[in-house]
Short mmCIF file of C-alpha atoms and ligand atoms in Angstrom, two decimals:
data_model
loop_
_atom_site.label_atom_id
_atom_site.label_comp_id
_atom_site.label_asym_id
_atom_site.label_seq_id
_atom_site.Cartn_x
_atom_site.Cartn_y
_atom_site.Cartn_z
CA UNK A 1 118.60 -15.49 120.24
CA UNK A 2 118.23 -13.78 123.66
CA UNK A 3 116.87 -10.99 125.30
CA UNK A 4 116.97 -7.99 124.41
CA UNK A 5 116.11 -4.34 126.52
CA UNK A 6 114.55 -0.51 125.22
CA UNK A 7 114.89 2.09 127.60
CA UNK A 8 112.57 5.00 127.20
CA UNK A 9 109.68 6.13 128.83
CA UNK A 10 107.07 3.65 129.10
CA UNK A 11 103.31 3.47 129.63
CA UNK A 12 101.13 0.12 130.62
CA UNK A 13 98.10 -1.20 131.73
CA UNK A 14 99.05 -2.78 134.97
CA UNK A 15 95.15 -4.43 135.86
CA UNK A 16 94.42 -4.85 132.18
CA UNK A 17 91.01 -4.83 133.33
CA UNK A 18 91.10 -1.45 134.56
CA UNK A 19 91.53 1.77 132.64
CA UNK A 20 94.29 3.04 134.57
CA UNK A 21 98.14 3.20 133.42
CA UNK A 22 101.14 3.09 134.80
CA UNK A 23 103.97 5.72 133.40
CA UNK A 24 107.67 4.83 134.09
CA UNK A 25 109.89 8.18 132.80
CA UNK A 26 113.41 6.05 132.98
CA UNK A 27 112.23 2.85 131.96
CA UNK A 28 113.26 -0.83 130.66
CA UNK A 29 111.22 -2.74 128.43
CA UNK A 30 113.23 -6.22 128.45
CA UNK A 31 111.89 -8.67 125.42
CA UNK A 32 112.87 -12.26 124.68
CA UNK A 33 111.77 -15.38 122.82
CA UNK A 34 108.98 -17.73 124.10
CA UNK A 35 108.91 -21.40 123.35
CA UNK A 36 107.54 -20.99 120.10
CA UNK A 37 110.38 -18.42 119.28
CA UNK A 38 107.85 -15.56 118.98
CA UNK A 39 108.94 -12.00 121.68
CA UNK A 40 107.54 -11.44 124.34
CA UNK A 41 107.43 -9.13 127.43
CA UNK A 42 109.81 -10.32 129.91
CA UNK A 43 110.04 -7.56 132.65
CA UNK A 44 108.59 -3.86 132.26
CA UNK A 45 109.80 -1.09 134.74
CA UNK A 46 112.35 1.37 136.30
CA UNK A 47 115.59 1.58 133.96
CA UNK A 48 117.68 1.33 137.07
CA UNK A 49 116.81 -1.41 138.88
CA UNK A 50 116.32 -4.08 135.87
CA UNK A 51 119.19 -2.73 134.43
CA UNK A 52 121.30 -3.53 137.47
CA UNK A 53 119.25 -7.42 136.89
CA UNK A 54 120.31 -7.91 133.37
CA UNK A 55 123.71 -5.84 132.89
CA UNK A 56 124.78 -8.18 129.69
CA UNK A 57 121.58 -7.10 128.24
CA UNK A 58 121.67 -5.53 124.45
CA UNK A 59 119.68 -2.63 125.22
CA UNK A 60 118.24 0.33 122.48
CA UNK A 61 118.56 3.90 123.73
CA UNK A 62 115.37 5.76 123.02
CA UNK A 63 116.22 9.29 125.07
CA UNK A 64 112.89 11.11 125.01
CA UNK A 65 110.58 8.77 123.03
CA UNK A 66 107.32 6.91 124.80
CA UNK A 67 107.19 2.96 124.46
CA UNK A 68 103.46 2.45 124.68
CA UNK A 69 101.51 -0.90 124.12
CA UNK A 70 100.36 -1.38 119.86
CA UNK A 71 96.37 -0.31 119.58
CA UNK A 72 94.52 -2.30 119.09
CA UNK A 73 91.59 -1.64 116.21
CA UNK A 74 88.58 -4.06 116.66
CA UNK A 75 86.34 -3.09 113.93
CA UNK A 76 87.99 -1.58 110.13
CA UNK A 77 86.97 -2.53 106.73
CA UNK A 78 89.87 -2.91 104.30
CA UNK A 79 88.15 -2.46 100.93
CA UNK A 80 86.86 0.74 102.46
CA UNK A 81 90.41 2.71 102.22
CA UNK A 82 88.95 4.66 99.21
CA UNK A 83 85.27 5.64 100.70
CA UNK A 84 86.85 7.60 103.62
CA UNK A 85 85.05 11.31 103.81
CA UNK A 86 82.27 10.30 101.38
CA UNK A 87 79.42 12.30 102.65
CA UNK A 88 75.65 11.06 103.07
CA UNK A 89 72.31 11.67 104.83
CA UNK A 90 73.03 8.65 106.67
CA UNK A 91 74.27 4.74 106.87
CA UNK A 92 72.05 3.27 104.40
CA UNK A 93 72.95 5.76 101.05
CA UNK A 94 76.49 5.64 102.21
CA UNK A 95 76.36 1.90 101.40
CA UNK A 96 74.33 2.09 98.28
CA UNK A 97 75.93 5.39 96.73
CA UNK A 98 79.68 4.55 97.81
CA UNK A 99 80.30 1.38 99.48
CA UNK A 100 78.56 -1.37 97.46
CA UNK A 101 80.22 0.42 94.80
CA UNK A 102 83.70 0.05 95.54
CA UNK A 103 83.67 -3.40 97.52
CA UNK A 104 82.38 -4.93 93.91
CA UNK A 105 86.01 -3.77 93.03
CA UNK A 106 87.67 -6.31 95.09
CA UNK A 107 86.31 -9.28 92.70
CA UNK A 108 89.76 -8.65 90.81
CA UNK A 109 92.49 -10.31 93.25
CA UNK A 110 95.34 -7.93 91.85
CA UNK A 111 92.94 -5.04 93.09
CA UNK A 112 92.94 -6.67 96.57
CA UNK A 113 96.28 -7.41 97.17
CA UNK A 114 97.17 -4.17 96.36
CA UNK A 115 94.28 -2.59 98.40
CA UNK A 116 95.87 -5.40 101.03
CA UNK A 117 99.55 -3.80 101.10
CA UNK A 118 98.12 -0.46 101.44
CA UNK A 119 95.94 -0.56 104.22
CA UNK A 120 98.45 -2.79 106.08
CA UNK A 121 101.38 0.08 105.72
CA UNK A 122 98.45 2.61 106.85
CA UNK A 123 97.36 0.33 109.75
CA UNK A 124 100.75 -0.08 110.98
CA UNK A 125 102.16 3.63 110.08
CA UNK A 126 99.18 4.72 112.93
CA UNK A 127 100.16 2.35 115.27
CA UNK A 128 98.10 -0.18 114.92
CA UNK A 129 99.58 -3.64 115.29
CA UNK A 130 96.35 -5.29 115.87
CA UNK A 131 93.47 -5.35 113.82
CA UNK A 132 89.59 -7.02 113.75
CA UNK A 133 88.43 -6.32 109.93
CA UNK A 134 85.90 -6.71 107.49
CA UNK A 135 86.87 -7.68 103.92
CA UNK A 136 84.44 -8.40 101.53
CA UNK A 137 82.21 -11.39 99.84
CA UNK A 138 85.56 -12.43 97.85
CA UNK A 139 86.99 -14.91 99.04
CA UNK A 140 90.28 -13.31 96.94
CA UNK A 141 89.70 -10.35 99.54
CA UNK A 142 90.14 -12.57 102.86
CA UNK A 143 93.20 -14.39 101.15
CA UNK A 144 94.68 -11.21 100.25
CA UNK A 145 94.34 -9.39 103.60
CA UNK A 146 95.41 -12.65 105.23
CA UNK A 147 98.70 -13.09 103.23
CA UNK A 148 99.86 -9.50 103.59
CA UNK A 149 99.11 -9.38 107.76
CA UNK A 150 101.41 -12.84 107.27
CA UNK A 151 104.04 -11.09 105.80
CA UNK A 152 104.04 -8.55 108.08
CA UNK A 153 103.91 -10.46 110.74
CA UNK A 154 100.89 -8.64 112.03
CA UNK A 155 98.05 -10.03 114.32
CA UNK A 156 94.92 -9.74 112.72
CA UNK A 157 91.55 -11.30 112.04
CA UNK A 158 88.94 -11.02 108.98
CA UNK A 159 86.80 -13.40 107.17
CA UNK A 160 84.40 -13.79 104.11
CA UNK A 161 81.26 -11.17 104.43
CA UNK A 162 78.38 -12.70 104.33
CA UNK A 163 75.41 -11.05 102.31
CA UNK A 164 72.82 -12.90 100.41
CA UNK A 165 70.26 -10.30 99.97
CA UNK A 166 69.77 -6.49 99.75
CA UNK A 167 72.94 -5.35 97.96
CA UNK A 168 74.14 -5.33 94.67
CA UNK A 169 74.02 -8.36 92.49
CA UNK A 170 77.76 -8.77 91.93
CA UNK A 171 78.61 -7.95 95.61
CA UNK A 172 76.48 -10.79 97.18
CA UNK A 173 78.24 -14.34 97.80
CA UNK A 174 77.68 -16.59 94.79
CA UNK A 175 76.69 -19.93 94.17
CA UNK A 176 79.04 -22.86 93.42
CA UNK A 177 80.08 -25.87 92.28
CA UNK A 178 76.50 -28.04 93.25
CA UNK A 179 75.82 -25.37 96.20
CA UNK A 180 73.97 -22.33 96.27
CA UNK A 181 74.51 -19.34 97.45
CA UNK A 182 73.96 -19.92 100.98
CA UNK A 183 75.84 -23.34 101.34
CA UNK A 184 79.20 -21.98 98.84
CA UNK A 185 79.46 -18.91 101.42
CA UNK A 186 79.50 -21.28 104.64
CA UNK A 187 81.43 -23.63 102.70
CA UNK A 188 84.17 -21.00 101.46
CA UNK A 189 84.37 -19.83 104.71
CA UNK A 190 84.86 -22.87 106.42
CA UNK A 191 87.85 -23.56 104.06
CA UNK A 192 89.06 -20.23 104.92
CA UNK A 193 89.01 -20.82 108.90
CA UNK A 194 91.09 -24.57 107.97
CA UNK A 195 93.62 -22.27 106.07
CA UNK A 196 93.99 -19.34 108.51
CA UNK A 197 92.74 -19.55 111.39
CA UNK A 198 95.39 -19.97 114.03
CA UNK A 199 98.30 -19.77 111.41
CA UNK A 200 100.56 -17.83 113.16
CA UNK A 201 99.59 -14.63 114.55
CA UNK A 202 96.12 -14.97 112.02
CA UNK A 203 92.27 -15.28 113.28
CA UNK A 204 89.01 -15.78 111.43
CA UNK A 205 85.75 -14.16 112.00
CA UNK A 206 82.73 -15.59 110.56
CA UNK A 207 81.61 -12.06 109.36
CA UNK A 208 77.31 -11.52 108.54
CA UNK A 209 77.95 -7.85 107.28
CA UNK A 210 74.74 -7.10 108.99
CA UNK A 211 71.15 -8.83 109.81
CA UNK A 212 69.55 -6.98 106.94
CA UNK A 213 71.65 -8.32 104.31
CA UNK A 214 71.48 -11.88 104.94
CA UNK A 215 68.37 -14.20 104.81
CA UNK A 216 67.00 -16.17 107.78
CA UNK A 217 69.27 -19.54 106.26
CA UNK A 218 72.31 -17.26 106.08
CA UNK A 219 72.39 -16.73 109.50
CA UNK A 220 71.27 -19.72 110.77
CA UNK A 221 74.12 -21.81 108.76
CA UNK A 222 76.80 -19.20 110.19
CA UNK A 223 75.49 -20.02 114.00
CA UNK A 224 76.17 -23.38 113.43
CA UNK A 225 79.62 -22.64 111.90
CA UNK A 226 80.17 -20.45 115.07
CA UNK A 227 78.95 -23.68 117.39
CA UNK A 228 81.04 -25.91 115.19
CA UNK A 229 84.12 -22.99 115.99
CA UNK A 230 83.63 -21.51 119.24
CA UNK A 231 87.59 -20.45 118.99
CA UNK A 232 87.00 -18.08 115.81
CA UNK A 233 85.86 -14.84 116.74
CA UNK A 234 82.36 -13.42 115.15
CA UNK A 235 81.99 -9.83 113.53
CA UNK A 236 78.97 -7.89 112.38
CA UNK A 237 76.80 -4.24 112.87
CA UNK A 238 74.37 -3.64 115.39
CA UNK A 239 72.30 -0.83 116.27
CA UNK A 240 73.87 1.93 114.22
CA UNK A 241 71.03 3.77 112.98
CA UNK A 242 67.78 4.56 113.26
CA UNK A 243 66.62 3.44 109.74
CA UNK A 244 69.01 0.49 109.85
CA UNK A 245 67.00 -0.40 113.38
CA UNK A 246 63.69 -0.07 111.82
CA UNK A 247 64.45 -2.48 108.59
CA UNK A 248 65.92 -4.72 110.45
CA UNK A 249 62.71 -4.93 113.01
CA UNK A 250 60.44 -5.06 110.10
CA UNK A 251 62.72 -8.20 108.35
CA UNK A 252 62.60 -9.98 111.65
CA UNK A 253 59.74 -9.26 113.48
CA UNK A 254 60.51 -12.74 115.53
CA UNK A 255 63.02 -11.83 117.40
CA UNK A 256 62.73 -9.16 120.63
CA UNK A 257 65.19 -6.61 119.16
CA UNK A 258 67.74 -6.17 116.60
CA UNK A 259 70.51 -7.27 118.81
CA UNK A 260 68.56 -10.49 119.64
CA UNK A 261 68.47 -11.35 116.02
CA UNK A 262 71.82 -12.23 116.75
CA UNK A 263 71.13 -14.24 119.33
CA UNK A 264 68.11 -15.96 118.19
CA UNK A 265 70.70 -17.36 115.29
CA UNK A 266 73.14 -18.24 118.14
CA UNK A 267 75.61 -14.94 116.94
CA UNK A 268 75.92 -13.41 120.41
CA UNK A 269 78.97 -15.41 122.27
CA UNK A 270 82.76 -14.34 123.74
CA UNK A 271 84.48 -13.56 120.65
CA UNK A 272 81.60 -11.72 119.46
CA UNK A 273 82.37 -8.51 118.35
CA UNK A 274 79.37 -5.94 117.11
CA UNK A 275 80.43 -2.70 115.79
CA UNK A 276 78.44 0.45 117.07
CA UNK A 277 75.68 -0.62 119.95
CA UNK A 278 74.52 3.08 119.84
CA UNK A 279 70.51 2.51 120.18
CA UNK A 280 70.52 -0.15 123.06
CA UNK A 281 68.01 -0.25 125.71
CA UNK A 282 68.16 -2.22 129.29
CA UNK A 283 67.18 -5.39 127.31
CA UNK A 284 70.19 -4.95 124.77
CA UNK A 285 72.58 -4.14 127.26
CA UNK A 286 71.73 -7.14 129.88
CA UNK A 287 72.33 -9.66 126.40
CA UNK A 288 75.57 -8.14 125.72
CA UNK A 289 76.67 -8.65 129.57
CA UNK A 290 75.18 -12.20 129.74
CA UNK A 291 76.17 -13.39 126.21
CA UNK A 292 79.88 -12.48 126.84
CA UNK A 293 79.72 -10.07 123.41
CA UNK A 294 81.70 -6.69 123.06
CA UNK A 295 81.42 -3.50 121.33
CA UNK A 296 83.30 -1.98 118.70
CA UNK A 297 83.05 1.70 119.97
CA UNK A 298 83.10 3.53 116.09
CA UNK A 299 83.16 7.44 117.36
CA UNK A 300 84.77 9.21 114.01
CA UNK A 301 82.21 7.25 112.16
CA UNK A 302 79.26 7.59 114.42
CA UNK A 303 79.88 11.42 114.29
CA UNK A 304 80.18 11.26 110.54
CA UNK A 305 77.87 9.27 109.51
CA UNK A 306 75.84 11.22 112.49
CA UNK A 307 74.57 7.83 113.65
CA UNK A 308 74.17 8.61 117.37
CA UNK A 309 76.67 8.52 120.43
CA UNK A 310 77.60 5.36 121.92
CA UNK A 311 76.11 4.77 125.86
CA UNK A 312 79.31 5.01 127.85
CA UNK A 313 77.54 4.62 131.30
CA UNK A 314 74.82 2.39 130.28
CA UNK A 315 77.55 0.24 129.23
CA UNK A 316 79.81 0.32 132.23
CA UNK A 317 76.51 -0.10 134.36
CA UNK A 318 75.79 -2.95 132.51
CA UNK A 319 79.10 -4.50 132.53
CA UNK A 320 79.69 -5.18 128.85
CA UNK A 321 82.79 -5.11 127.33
CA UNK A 322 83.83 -2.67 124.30
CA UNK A 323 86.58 -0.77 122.84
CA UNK A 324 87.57 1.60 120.34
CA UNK A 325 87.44 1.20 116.54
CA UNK A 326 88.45 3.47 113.43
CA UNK A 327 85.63 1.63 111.56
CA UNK A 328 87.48 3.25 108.19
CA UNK A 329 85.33 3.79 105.28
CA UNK A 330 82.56 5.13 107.88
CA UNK A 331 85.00 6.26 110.34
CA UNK A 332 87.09 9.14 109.08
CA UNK A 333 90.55 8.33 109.89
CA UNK A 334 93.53 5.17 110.92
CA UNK A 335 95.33 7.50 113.35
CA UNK A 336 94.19 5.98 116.83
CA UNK A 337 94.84 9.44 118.52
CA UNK A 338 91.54 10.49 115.66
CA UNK A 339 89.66 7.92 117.40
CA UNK A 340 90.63 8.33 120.89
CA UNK A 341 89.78 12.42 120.46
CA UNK A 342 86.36 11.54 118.84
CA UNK A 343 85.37 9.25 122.25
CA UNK A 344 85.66 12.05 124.43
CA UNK A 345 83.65 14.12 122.36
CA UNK A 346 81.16 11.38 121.87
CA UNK A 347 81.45 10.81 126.25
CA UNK A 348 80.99 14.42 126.33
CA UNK A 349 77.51 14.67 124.27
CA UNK A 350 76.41 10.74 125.09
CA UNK A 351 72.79 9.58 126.30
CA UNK A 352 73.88 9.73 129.45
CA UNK A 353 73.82 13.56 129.74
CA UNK A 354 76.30 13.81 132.64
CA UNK A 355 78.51 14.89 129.99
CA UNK A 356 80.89 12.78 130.65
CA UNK A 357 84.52 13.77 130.66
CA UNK A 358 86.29 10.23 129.80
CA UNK A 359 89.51 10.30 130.87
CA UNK A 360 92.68 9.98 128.78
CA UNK A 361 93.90 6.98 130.53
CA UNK A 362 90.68 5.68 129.58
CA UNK A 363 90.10 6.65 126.15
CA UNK A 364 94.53 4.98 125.80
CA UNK A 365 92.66 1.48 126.96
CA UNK A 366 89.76 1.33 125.28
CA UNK A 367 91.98 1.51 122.22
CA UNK A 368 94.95 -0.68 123.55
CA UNK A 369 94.12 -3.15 126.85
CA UNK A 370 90.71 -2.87 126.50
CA UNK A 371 90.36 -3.89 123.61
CA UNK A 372 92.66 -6.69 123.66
CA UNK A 373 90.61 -8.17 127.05
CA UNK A 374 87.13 -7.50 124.58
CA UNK A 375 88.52 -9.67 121.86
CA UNK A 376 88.98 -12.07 124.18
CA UNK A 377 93.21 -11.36 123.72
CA UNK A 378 93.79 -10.09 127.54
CA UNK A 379 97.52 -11.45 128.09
CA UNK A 380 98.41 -11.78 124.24
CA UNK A 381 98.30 -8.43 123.01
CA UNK A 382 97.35 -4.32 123.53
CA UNK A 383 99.74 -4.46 127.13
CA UNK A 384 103.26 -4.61 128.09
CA UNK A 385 103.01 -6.99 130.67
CA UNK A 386 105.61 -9.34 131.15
CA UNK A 387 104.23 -12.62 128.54
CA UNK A 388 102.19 -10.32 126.27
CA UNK A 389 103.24 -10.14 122.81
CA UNK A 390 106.01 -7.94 122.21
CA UNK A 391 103.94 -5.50 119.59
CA UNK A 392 104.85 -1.41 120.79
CA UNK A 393 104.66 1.92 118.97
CA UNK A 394 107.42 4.46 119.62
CA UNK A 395 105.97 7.81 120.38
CA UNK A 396 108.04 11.00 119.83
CA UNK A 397 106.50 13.76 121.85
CA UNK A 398 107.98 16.57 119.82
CA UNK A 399 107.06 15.18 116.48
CA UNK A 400 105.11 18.81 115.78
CA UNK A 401 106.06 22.44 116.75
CA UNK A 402 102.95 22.21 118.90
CA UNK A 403 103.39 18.89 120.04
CA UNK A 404 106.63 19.69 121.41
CA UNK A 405 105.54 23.23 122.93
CA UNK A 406 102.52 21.65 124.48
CA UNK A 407 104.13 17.79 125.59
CA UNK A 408 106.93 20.02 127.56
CA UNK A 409 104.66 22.37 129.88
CA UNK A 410 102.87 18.39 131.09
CA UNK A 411 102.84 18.33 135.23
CA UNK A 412 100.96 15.03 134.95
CA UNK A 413 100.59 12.08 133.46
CA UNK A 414 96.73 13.03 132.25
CA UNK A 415 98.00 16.16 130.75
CA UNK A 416 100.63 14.63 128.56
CA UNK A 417 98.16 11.92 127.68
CA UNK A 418 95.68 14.35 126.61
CA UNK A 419 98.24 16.48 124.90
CA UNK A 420 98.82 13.16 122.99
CA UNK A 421 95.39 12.25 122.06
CA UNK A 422 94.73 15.76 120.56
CA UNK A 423 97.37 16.62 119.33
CA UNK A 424 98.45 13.63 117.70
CA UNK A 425 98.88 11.98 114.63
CA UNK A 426 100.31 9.52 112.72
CA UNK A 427 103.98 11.68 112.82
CA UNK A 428 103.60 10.91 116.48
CA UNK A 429 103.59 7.20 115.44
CA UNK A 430 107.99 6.70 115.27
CA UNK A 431 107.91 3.44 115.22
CA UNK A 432 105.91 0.30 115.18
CA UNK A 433 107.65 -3.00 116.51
CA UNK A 434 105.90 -6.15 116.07
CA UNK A 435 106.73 -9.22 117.96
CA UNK A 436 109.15 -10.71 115.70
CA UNK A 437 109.96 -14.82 115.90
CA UNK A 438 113.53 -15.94 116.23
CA UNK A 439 113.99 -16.44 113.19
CA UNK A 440 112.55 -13.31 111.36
CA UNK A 441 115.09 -11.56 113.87
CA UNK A 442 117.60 -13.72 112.86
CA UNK A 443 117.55 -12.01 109.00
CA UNK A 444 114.54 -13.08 107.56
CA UNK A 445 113.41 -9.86 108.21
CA UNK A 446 115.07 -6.79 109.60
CA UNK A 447 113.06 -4.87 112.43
CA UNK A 448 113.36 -1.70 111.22
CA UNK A 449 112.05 -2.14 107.66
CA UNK A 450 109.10 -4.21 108.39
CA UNK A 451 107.17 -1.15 107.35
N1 GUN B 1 76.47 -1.64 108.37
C1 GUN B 1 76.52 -2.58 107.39
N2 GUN B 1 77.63 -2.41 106.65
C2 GUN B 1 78.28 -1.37 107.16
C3 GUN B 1 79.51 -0.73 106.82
O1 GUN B 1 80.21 -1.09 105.87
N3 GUN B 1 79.85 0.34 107.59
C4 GUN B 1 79.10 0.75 108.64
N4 GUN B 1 79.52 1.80 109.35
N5 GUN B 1 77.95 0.17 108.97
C5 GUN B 1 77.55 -0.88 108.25
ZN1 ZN B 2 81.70 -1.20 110.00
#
């Protein structure tokens, strides 16, 4: 199987570690197999000249549609698809009045792999073709989440939640066979990282929901899993909430801050991802930067949840990396254009007071190259660049009456961007095209009914 072109308009991240993209009107994506049979990028640019390079090439016509890199959504919890929009004063009755509630649901395995199917279809009808999630203490729940991705041939990572105290009965890991509750969960999820991690495009995260709900032995035992791993990524809450800040202080008066709990247990390393880091100070910020952790930016569900705003400059003068994050049941919506829209507000009314205006080619990495390059997946995914992946969404600028009136009457490439992000939604969302293997493309699977 050889290569194969799209010509459209196309939009990259040429310095993936800058938030600044390059727009091609008359462009040629050109895809082809790697060694392991999986597409990738092979050339990105001007439909003229790489069309004059590979004039046997197949090539898909896509007049008037954007190719655009997959987002990339580093913090969502599956078994939250049904707590979406329920209100509270505030994180901690959200959990207890809605959350806990509905994650006890996922002990039934045909509950989760239907939950599984669903939130897959959603992830990948927004766009998303990456995805960093929670699922919950079942081990049923991980398997679930992990078989469907599989299926789709989606890149994602999730792992057992970890949660020995401070929840429900039912929802916290359980003892087993001659182990107790601590040792089963670091053993179950140890079996889960020999099953899935690395299995094709599938990661694990060893996954503490948050310091507060696991006991001093908890956390230690998944630091040492972490050491033992140092491949896996890591996933947990930090710094969400004022009352969340304050238990946490008061259950580990040891350590120097909340976010050096983490640390203290050996939880703070590259692959490290920590969803929110609203309430940091200097301290905070300077153990993100050294430890090599990022920052799931959460803006729908910070504003919802009214949790704070997350510290765009402090974090840029800091030098810690972050990107964007639905965080679905908190956060309010899949659609990565939802997300995007809620950053700028949040840069507009942050600490920083210099109300900043974020730009849209920034707000389009955070949630694509940025991301990928804070997950530690710079080069593999959330880019076009020529050996990335070959995961894209298909944009089609007049998907709305207003979409179309507004796209058309774009001079630049910041005004269509923005035009995008606000006005956009999952009908923007045409297509989603995930790196398929050689022999998926060969009728395993057909690309166009993936999803
Ligand atoms: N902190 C601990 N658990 C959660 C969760 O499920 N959602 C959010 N937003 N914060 C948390
Ligand atoms: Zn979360």
């Amino acid at each position: 199987m050889s290569a194969r072109g799209y010509r459209a308009s196309l939009l990259w991240f040429p310095d993936p570690a800058l938030p600044v993209a390059q727009w091609e009107e008359d462009g040629l994506l050109v895809v082809a197999p790697d060694a392991q049979g999986r597409e990738v990028v092979q050339a990105i640019g001007d439909w003229r000249t790489l069309s004059a390079l590979n004039c046997r090439l197949p090539v898909e016509h896509l007049p008037g549609r954007i190719i655009a890199p997959g987002f990339v959504d580093m913090h969502v919890h599956f078994p939250q698809i049904n707590v979406i929009g329920s209100p509270a004063d505030g994180l901690l009755p959200w959990l207890e009045n809605y959350t806990f509630p509905e994650e006890q649901r996922f002990a039934d395995p045909a509950y989760c792999a239907e939950a599984a199917t669903f939130f897959v279809d959603e992830l990948l009808r927004n766009g998303v073709s990456t995805a960093l999630a929670f699922a919950t203490t079942h081990s049923s729940s991980v398997s679930a989440l992990f078989a469907e991705a599989e299926r789709r041939g989606m890149r994602l990572v999730t792992g057992l939640c970890l949660m020995d105290r401070h929840a429900p009965a039912a929802l916290l890991n359980q003892p087993g066979v001659g182990r107790d509750a601590v040792e089963h969960s670091l053993w179950e999820s140890e079996e889960l990282i020999q099953q899935w991690h690395g299995k094709d495009r599938l990661g694990y995260a060893i996954t503490p929901r948050f310091a507060p709900t696991s006991t001093d032995a908890q956390l230690q035992g998944a630091g040492e899993l972490a050491a033992r791993y140092p491949d896996v990524w890591i996933q947990s809450h930090v710094a969400e909430n004022q009352d969340e800040i304050a238990w946490a202080r008061e259950l580990f008066p040891n350590s120097s801050s909340y976010l050096a709990t983490y640390a203290d247990f050996g939880l703070l390393r590259e692959r490290a991802v920590y969803a929110h880091c609203i309430h940091f100070d200097a301290a905070d910020r300077a153990l993100m930067r050294s430890s090599g952790a990022a920052a799931a930016v959460c803006p729908t569900s910070n504003l919802f949840l009214a949790s704070g705003y997350f510290d765009y400059a402090g974090a840029d003068a800091a030098g810690f990396a972050y990107g964007l994050a639905s965080d679905v049941g908190g956060g309010t919506s899949f659609s990565p254009f939802q997300t995007m829209l809620a950053a700028y507000y949040v840069g507009r009314e942050g600490r920083s007071k210099a109300g900043l205006s974020l730009s849209p080619q920034h707000l389009w990495w955070q949630h694509t190259a940025g991301a990928a390059r804070a997950m530690g997946l710079q080069g593999v995914v959330g880019n076009l660049l020529p050996g990335c992946e070959a995961d894209f969404v298909v944009l089609q600028p007049k998907a709305t009456p207003l979409l179309a009136r507004k796209t058309q009457l774009a001079n630049t490439l910041d005004e269509l961007l923005f035009s995008l992000i606000v006005l956009g939604d999952d009908r923007l969302i045409e297509r989603t095209v995930l790196a398929c293997t050689v022999a998926e493309r060969a009728g395993l699977w057909q690309a166009a009914g993936r999803f």
